[in-house]
Short mmCIF file of C-alpha atoms in Angstrom, two decimals:
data_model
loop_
_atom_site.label_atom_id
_atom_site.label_comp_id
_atom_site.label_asym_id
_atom_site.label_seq_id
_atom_site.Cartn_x
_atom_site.Cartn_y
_atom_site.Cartn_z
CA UNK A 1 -59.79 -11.72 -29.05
CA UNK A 2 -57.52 -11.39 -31.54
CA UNK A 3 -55.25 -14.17 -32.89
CA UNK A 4 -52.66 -11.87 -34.76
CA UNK A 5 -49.77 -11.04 -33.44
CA UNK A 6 -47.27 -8.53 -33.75
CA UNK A 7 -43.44 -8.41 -34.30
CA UNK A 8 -42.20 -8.66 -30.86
CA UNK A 9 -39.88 -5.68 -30.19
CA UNK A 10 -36.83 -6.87 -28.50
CA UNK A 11 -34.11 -4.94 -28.68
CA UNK A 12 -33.84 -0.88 -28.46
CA UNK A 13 -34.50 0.43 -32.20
CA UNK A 14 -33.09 3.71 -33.73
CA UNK A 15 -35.73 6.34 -33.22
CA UNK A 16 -34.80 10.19 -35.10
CA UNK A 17 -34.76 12.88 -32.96
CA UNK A 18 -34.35 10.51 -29.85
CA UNK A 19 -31.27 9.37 -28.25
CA UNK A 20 -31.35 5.59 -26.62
CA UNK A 21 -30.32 5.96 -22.57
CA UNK A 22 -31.47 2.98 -20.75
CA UNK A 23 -32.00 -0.50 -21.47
CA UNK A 24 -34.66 -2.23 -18.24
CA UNK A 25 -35.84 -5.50 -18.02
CA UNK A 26 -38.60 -4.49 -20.26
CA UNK A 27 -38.58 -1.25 -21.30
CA UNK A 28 -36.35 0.87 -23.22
CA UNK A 29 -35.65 4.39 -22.69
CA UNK A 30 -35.06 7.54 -24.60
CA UNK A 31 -34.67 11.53 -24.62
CA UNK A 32 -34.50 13.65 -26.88
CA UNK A 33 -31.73 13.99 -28.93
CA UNK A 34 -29.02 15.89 -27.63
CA UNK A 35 -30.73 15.81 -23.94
CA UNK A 36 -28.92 15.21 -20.56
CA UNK A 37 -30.70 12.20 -19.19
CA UNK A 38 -29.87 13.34 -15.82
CA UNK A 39 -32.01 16.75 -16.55
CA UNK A 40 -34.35 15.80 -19.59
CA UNK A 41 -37.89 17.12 -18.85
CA UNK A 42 -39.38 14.88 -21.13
CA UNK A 43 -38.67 11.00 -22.15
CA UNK A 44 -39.66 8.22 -24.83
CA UNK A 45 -40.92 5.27 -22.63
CA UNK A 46 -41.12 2.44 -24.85
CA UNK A 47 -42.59 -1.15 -23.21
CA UNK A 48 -40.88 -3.89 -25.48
CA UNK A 49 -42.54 -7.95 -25.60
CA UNK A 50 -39.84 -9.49 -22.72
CA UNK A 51 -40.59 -10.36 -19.75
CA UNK A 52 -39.15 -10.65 -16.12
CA UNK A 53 -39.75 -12.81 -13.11
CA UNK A 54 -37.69 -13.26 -10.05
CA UNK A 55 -34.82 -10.23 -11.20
CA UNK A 56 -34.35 -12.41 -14.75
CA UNK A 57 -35.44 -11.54 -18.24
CA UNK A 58 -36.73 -14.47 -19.90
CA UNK A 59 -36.59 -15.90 -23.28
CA UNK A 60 -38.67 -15.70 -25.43
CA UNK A 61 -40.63 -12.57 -25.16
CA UNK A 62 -44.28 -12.36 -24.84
CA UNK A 63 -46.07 -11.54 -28.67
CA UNK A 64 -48.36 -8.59 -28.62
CA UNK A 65 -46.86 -7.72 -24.61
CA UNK A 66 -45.59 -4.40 -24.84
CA UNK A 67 -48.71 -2.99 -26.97
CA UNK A 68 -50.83 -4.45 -24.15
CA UNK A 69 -49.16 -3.03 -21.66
CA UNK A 70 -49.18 0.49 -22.93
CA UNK A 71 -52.93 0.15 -23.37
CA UNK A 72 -53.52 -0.96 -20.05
CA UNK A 73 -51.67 1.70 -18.50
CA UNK A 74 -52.97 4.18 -20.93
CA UNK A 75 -56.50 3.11 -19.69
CA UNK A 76 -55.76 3.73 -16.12
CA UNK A 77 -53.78 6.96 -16.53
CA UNK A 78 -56.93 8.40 -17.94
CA UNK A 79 -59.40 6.22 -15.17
CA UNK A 80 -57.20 7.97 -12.21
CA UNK A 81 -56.41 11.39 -13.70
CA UNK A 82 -58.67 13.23 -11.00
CA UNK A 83 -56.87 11.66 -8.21
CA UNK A 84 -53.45 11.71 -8.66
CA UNK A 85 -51.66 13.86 -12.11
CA UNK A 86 -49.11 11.19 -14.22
CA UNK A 87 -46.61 11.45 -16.80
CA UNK A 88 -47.66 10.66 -19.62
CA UNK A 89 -47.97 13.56 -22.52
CA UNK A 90 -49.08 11.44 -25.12
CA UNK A 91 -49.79 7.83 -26.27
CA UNK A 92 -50.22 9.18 -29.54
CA UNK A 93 -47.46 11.40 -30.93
CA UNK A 94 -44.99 9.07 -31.00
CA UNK A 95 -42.59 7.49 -33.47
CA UNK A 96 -44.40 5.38 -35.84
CA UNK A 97 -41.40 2.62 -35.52
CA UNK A 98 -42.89 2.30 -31.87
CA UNK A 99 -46.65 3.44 -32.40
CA UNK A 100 -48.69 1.30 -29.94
CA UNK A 101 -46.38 0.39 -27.66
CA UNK A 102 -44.55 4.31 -26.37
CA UNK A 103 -45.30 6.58 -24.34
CA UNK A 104 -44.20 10.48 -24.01
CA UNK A 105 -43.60 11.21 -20.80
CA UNK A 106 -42.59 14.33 -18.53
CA UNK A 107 -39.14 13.61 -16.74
CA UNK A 108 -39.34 12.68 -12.94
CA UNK A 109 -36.76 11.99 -10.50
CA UNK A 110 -37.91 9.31 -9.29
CA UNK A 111 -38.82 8.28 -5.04
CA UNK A 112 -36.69 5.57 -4.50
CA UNK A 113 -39.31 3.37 -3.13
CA UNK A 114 -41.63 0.68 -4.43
CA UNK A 115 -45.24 1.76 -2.94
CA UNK A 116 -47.28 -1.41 -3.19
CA UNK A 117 -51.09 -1.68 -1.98
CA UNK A 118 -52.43 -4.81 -0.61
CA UNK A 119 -56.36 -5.95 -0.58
CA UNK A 120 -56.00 -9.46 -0.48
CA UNK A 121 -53.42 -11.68 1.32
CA UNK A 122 -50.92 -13.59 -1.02
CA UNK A 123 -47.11 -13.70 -2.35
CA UNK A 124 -44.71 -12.02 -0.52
CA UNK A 125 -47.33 -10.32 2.33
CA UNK A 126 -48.48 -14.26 2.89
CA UNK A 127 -45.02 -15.26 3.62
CA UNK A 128 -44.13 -12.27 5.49
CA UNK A 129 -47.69 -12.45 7.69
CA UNK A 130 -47.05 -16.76 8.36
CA UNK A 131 -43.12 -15.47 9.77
CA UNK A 132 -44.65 -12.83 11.77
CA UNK A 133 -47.74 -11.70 12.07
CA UNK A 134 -47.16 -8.41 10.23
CA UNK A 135 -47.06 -7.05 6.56
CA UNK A 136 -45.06 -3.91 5.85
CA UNK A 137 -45.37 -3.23 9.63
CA UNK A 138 -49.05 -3.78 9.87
CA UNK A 139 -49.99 -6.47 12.51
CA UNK A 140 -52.60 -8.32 11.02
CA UNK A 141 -55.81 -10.44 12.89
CA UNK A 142 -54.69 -14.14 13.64
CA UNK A 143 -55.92 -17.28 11.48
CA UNK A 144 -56.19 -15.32 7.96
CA UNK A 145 -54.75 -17.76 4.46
CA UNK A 146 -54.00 -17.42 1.25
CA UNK A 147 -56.20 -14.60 -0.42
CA UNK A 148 -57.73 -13.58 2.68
CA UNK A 149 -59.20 -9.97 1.88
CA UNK A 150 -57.79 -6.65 3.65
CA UNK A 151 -60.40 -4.12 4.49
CA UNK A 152 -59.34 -1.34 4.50
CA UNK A 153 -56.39 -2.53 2.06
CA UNK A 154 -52.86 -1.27 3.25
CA UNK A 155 -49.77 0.46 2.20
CA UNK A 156 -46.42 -2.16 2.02
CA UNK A 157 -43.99 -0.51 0.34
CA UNK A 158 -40.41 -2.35 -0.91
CA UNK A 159 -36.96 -1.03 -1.42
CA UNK A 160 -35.76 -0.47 -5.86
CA UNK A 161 -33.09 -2.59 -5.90
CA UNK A 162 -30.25 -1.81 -8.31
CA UNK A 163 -30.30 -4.22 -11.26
CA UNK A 164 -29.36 -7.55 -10.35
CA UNK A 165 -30.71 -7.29 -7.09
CA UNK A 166 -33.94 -7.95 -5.26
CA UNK A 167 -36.54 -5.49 -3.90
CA UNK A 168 -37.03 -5.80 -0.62
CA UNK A 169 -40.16 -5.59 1.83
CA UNK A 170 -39.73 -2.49 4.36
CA UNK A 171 -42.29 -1.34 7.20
CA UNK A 172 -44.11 1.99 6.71
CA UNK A 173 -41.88 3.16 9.39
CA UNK A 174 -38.53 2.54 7.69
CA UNK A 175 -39.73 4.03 4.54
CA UNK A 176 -40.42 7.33 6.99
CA UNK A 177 -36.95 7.42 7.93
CA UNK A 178 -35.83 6.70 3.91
CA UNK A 179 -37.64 9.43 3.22
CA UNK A 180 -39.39 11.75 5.74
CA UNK A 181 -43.06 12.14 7.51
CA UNK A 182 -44.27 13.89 4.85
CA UNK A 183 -43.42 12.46 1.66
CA UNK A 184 -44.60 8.86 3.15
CA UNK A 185 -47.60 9.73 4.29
CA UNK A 186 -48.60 11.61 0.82
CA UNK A 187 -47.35 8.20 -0.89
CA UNK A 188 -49.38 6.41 1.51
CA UNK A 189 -52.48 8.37 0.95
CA UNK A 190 -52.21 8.03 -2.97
CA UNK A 191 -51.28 4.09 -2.93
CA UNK A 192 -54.19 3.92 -1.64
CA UNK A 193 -56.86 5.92 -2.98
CA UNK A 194 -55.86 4.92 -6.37
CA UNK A 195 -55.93 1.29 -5.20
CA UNK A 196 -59.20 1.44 -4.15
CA UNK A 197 -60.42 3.54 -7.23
CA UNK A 198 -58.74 1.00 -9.52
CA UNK A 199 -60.13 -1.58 -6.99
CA UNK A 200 -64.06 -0.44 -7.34
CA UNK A 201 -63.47 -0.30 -11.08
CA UNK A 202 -61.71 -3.60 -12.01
CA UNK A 203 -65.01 -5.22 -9.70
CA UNK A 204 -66.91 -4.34 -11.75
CA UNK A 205 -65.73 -5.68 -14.77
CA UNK A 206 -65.35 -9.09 -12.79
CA UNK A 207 -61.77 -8.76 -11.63
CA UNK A 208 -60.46 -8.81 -8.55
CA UNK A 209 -57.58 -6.79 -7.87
CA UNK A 210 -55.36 -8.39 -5.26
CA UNK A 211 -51.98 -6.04 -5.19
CA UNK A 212 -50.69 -3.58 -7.13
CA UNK A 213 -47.44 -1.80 -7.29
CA UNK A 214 -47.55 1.77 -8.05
CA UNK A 215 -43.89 4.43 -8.75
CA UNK A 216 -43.99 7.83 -7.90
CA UNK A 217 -41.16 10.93 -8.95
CA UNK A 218 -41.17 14.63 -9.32
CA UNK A 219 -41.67 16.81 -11.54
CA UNK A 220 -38.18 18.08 -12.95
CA UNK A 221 -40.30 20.96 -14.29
CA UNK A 222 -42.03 21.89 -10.51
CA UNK A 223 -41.70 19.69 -8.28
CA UNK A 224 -44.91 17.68 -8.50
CA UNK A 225 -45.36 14.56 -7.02
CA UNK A 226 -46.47 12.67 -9.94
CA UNK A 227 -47.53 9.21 -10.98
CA UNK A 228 -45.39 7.35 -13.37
CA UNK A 229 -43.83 3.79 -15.09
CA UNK A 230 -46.64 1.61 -16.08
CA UNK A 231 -49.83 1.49 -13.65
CA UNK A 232 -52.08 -1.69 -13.36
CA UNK A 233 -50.57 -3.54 -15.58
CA UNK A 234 -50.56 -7.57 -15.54
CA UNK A 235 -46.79 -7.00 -15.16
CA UNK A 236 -47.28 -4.90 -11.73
CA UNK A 237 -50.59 -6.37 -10.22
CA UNK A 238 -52.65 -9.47 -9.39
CA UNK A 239 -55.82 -9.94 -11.23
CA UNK A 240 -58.09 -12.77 -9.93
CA UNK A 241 -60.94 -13.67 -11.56
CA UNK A 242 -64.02 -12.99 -9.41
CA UNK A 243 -65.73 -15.85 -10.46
CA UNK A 244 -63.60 -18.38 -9.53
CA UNK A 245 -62.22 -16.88 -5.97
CA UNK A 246 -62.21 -19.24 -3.13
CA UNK A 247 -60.17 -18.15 -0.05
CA UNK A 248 -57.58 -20.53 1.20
CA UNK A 249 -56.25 -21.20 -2.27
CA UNK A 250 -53.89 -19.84 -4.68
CA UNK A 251 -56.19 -18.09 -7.36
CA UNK A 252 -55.72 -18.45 -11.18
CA UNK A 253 -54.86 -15.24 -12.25
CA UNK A 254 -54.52 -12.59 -15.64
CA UNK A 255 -51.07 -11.61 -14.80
CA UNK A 256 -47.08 -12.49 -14.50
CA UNK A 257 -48.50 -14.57 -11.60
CA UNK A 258 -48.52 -17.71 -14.59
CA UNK A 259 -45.28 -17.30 -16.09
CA UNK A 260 -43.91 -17.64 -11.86
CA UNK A 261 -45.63 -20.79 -11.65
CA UNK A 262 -44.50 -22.26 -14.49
CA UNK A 263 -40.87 -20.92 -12.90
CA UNK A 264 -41.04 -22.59 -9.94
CA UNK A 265 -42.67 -26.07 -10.90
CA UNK A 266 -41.26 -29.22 -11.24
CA UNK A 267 -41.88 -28.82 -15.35
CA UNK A 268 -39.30 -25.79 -15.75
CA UNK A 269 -36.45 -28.01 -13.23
CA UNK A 270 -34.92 -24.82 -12.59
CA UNK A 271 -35.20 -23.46 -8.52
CA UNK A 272 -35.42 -19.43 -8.30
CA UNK A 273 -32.48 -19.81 -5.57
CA UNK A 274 -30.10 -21.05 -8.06
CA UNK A 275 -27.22 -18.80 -9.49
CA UNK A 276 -28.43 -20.83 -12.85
CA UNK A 277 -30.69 -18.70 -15.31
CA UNK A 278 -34.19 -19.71 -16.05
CA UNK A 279 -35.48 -22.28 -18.95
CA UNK A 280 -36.48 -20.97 -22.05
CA UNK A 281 -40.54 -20.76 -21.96
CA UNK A 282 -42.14 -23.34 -23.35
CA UNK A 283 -44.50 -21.81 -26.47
CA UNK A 284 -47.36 -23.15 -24.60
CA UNK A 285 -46.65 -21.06 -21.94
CA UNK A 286 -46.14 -17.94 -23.73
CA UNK A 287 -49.60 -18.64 -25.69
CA UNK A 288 -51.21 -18.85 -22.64
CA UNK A 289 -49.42 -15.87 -21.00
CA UNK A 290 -50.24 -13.72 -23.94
CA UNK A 291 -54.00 -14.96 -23.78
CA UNK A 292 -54.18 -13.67 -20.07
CA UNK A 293 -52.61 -10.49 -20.73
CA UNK A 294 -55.14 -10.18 -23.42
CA UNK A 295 -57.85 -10.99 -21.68
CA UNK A 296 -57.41 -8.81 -18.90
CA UNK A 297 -57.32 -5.99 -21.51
CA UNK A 298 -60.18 -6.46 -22.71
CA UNK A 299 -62.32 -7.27 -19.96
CA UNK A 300 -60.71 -4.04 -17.83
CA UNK A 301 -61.25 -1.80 -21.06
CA UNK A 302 -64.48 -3.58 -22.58
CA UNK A 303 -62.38 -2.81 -26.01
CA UNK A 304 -61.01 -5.80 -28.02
CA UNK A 305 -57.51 -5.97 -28.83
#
C-alpha cells in the first residue's frame, strides 16, 4: 500500500475550456465552457478528498480520497459495461490539474430517486425491519439481526433530498407512483443485476458486499437509461470483510461506515440530531479512513495504489 499521499483537492480549481457549475458535498462539477448546464451533453465530474456523513461535510478531507474513488468507480464501470451502459467517456482525457481524480461524462437528466440494493440486513433497512417488519415495502421472515443475509437481495430505493436535507426510505410502490410502472421496474431490474454481478465479484476477492446505492439519468443525447455518479464506491456501499463476518453483529467494514462510528460515539461528543455541526476528525481517524478506502481498492482491483 502506498504511504504517499497526495495534495488533497478541496476546493473547485480553474480548469481551461471548462466552466465550474456545481459545488456537492464531494464533488465538483463542470461543462464546457460556454455550455448551458441545463442542456450540456457532456460534463467534467471531478471527486475532490472531503467527505460527508449524516447530510454534513466534514473537516478535514480524506488524503488520496477522490483519486480512490475515481479508480474504484472506474473499475466497476468497466466490470458492469455488458449489463447496464454508463457515463463515463473517459478517465483519461482529462485536465492534467485534475488527472486521477475526473471523469468525462455524457450529460443525464437525472431519475430523481436513490435506487439502493440490499443483500445483507444493516443501517437504515435494520431499523426500518425492527419498526415494522418491512424494508422498502418488502415484508421480511421474522427473527432475522444485524447482517442477516437477503437471498435474493432486494430493491429499497430512497427519495434525493435537496441539499440540506435527508434522503428518505420509500416502498417500491411509492417510487411507482413517483415515477411510473415502467421506469421502476427497469430500475429495479438493473439495481439488481448489477448488485449481484458486483456481488459475485467483490466475493471473490474476499469482500462482502452488504448495500450499495446506485443513480440512474438519461441520455440528453437519446434518451438512454444510463448508469451514472460514482458506482461501488466506499462512499456509496458497505464492504465487510468476509473473513471476519459473524451475523448478529455490526461488521468492521472498508467504507464511510468508520468515519459514522466515530460520529456517533461518545469520543466525537457530538449527537447526529443536533442542529450543531460535527467535530473536526481526529488525524487518527482520517489515517485509518484513508487506509480502508485503500485497501478496498486494492483488494477489489488486485492493483496497488
Amino acid at each position: 500500500m502506498s504511504t504517499t499521499t497526495s495534495t488533497p483537492l478541496i476546493e473547485a480549481p480553474d480548469l481551461p475550456g471548462w466552466d465550474h457549475v456545481v459545488t456537492g458535498k464531494v464533488r465538483e462539477l463542470y461543462v464546457p465552457a460556454g455550455t448551458d448546464p441545463a442542456t450540456a451533453t457532456e460534463v467534467l465530474v471531478v471527486a475532490t478528498d472531503r467527505i460527508s456523513a449524516y447530510d454534513h461535510s466534514l473537516q478535514p478531507g480524506i488524503p488520496d480520497k477522490g483519486r480512490v474513488l475515481t479508480a474504484i468507480s472506474t473499475f466497476w464501470f468497466e466490470q458492469l459495461a455488458d449489463l447496464v451502459p454508463h457515463h463515463v467517456i473517459s478517465a483519461t482525457e482529462v485536465p492534467g490539474a485534475v488527472a486521477g481524480r475526473a471523469l468525462r461524462c455524457r450529460g443525464l437528466d437525472m431519475v430523481p430517486l436513490e435506487c439502493v440494493a440490499r443483500g445483507y440486513l444493516t443501517g437504515s433497512g435494520l431499523a426500518d425491519y425492527r419498526a415494522g417488519g418491512s424494508v422498502g415495502g418488502h415484508v421480511l421472515p421474522g427473527g432475522l439481526v444485524d447482517a442477516s443475509r437477503l437471498d435474493p437481495a432486494i430493491f429499497t430505493p430512497s427519495t434525493k433530498a435537496e441539499a440540506g436535507e435527508h434522503d428518505e426510505n420509500i416502498t417500491v410502490a411509492q417510487a411507482r407512483d413517483l415515477l411510473g410502472e415502467d421506469l421502476t421496474a427497469e430500475l429495479e431490474r438493473l439495481t439488481l443485476a448489477v448488485y449481484e454481478k458486483a456481488r459475485a465479484i467483490a466475493g471473490e476477492r474476499g469482500i462482502l458486499l452488504a448495500d450499495t446505492k446506485f443513480e440512474f439519468g438519461h441520455s440528453r443525447v437519446d434518451g438512454t437509461l444510463m448508469l451514472g455518479d460514482e458506482v461501488l464506491t466506499p462512499d456509496s456501499s458497505r464492504f465487510w470483510n468476509a473473513e471476519s463476518y459473524v451475523e448478529g453483529r455490526a461488521q468492521p467494514s472498508l467504507d464511510k461506515q468508520f468515519v459514522r462510528d466515530w460520529l456517533t460515539s461518545r469520543a466525537s461528543g457530538w449527537h447526529k440530531g443536533s442542529n450543531t455541526p460535527p467535530p473536526e476528525l481526529p488525524a487518527e481517524v482520517v489515517a485509518q479512513t484513508r487506509a480502508r478506502y485503500i485497501e478496498a481498492y486494492e483488494r477489489l482491483t488486485g492493483k496497488t495504489f
